[in-house]
Tab-separated table of C-alpha atoms in Angstrom:
chain	number	residue	atom	x	y	z
A	1	UNK	CA	29.626	-67.265	2.671
A	2	UNK	CA	26.565	-67.088	0.461
A	3	UNK	CA	24.400	-67.773	3.909
A	4	UNK	CA	26.439	-64.182	5.109
A	5	UNK	CA	25.566	-62.844	1.562
A	6	UNK	CA	21.934	-64.155	1.987
A	7	UNK	CA	21.380	-62.522	5.625
A	8	UNK	CA	23.181	-58.963	3.950
A	9	UNK	CA	20.765	-59.026	1.432
A	10	UNK	CA	17.975	-59.447	3.754
A	11	UNK	CA	19.037	-56.592	6.151
A	12	UNK	CA	19.110	-54.649	2.843
A	13	UNK	CA	15.982	-55.154	1.842
A	14	UNK	CA	14.606	-54.720	5.412
A	15	UNK	CA	16.227	-50.760	5.179
A	16	UNK	CA	14.547	-50.341	2.389
A	17	UNK	CA	11.272	-51.650	2.989
A	18	UNK	CA	11.125	-49.740	6.569
A	19	UNK	CA	13.253	-46.789	6.069
A	20	UNK	CA	14.074	-45.747	2.687
A	21	UNK	CA	10.621	-46.107	0.786
A	22	UNK	CA	8.634	-44.192	3.659
A	23	UNK	CA	11.132	-41.263	2.481
A	24	UNK	CA	10.788	-41.426	-0.970
A	25	UNK	CA	6.991	-41.969	-1.039
A	26	UNK	CA	4.967	-39.824	1.540
A	27	UNK	CA	1.109	-41.581	0.723
A	28	UNK	CA	-0.576	-44.332	2.307
A	29	UNK	CA	0.558	-47.041	-0.085
A	30	UNK	CA	4.276	-48.332	-0.157
A	31	UNK	CA	5.494	-50.518	-2.571
A	32	UNK	CA	6.131	-54.063	-1.114
A	33	UNK	CA	9.597	-55.152	-1.839
A	34	UNK	CA	9.194	-58.186	0.636
A	35	UNK	CA	6.613	-59.573	-1.237
A	36	UNK	CA	8.460	-59.077	-4.400
A	37	UNK	CA	10.981	-61.029	-3.366
A	38	UNK	CA	8.928	-63.384	-2.251
A	39	UNK	CA	7.544	-63.811	-5.324
A	40	UNK	CA	10.679	-63.866	-7.022
A	41	UNK	CA	11.741	-66.815	-4.583
A	42	UNK	CA	9.654	-68.551	-5.536
A	43	UNK	CA	9.052	-69.032	-8.844
A	44	UNK	CA	13.089	-69.249	-9.221
A	45	UNK	CA	13.713	-71.887	-6.496
A	46	UNK	CA	10.426	-73.558	-5.596
A	47	UNK	CA	7.827	-74.063	-2.806
A	48	UNK	CA	10.113	-75.383	-0.002
A	49	UNK	CA	12.493	-71.933	-0.627
A	50	UNK	CA	9.113	-69.605	-0.974
A	51	UNK	CA	7.375	-70.863	2.093
A	52	UNK	CA	10.789	-70.430	4.046
A	53	UNK	CA	10.679	-66.795	2.504
A	54	UNK	CA	7.847	-66.247	3.341
A	55	UNK	CA	7.768	-67.038	6.877
A	56	UNK	CA	10.817	-64.621	7.985
A	57	UNK	CA	9.692	-61.946	5.815
A	58	UNK	CA	6.064	-62.207	6.973
A	59	UNK	CA	7.894	-62.538	10.775
A	60	UNK	CA	9.515	-59.616	9.611
A	61	UNK	CA	7.332	-57.418	8.253
A	62	UNK	CA	4.996	-58.165	11.022
A	63	UNK	CA	6.992	-57.707	14.258
A	64	UNK	CA	8.933	-54.997	13.107
A	65	UNK	CA	6.971	-52.617	10.358
A	66	UNK	CA	3.550	-53.560	11.678
A	67	UNK	CA	0.959	-53.233	13.626
A	68	UNK	CA	-1.242	-56.571	13.709
A	69	UNK	CA	0.954	-59.968	14.069
A	70	UNK	CA	-0.430	-62.358	11.133
A	71	UNK	CA	-0.928	-59.817	8.709
A	72	UNK	CA	1.767	-60.361	6.300
A	73	UNK	CA	2.377	-63.370	7.250
A	74	UNK	CA	-0.590	-65.613	6.901
A	75	UNK	CA	-1.166	-63.598	3.553
A	76	UNK	CA	2.628	-64.109	2.435
A	77	UNK	CA	1.894	-68.014	3.057
A	78	UNK	CA	-0.989	-68.669	1.362
A	79	UNK	CA	0.238	-66.106	-1.665
A	80	UNK	CA	3.232	-68.888	-1.931
A	81	UNK	CA	1.010	-72.021	-1.865
A	82	UNK	CA	-1.377	-70.353	-4.988
A	83	UNK	CA	1.615	-69.303	-7.079
A	84	UNK	CA	3.820	-72.866	-6.613
A	85	UNK	CA	0.491	-74.602	-7.324
A	86	UNK	CA	0.076	-72.846	-10.755
A	87	UNK	CA	3.785	-72.315	-10.978
A	88	UNK	CA	5.360	-75.104	-13.417
A	89	UNK	CA	2.039	-74.821	-15.832
A	90	UNK	CA	2.345	-71.088	-16.417
A	91	UNK	CA	5.910	-69.817	-15.571
A	92	UNK	CA	8.435	-68.809	-18.279
A	93	UNK	CA	11.432	-67.197	-17.638
A	94	UNK	CA	10.840	-63.688	-19.132
A	95	UNK	CA	10.317	-60.229	-17.745
A	96	UNK	CA	6.824	-59.783	-18.254
A	97	UNK	CA	5.242	-63.178	-17.232
A	98	UNK	CA	7.431	-61.965	-13.648
A	99	UNK	CA	6.058	-58.164	-14.065
A	100	UNK	CA	2.287	-59.448	-14.481
A	101	UNK	CA	2.927	-62.612	-11.572
A	102	UNK	CA	4.362	-59.927	-9.144
A	103	UNK	CA	1.621	-57.560	-10.059
A	104	UNK	CA	-1.117	-60.015	-9.795
A	105	UNK	CA	0.566	-61.302	-6.027
A	106	UNK	CA	0.226	-58.198	-5.380
A	107	UNK	CA	-3.640	-57.874	-5.818
A	108	UNK	CA	-3.948	-61.219	-4.212
A	109	UNK	CA	-1.806	-59.886	-1.029
A	110	UNK	CA	-3.894	-57.147	-0.704
A	111	UNK	CA	-7.008	-58.478	-0.976
A	112	UNK	CA	-6.290	-61.700	1.420
A	113	UNK	CA	-5.198	-58.713	3.966
A	114	UNK	CA	-8.613	-56.954	3.658
A	115	UNK	CA	-10.259	-59.819	4.395
A	116	UNK	CA	-8.655	-60.409	8.105
A	117	UNK	CA	-9.220	-56.684	8.330
A	118	UNK	CA	-12.866	-57.235	7.949
A	119	UNK	CA	-13.115	-59.940	10.094
């Protein structure tokens, strides 16, 4: 039952990211719900589950939403590795730490993606 619930939540997150958010935000920038989920999974469940979420989320984001393959997959995996390296020394289960870490990871993801596009 929990696997079915996780698959259904994944489909819901994909629908929100691919269909609902572009309809709400009529700009070039969209909130990245998939990256937020990946960061939260890494914080609460550890590196292994974070890597699984990053690979699945990156492939889904690249294949179904994006134009370039690997443009989201590689930064997601790199963010999970960096976050899991500092998680044990830094993270406390408080909402402001979660918000700050998601904001930092979003900036890091954008920086890595910009470097990939420039290269």
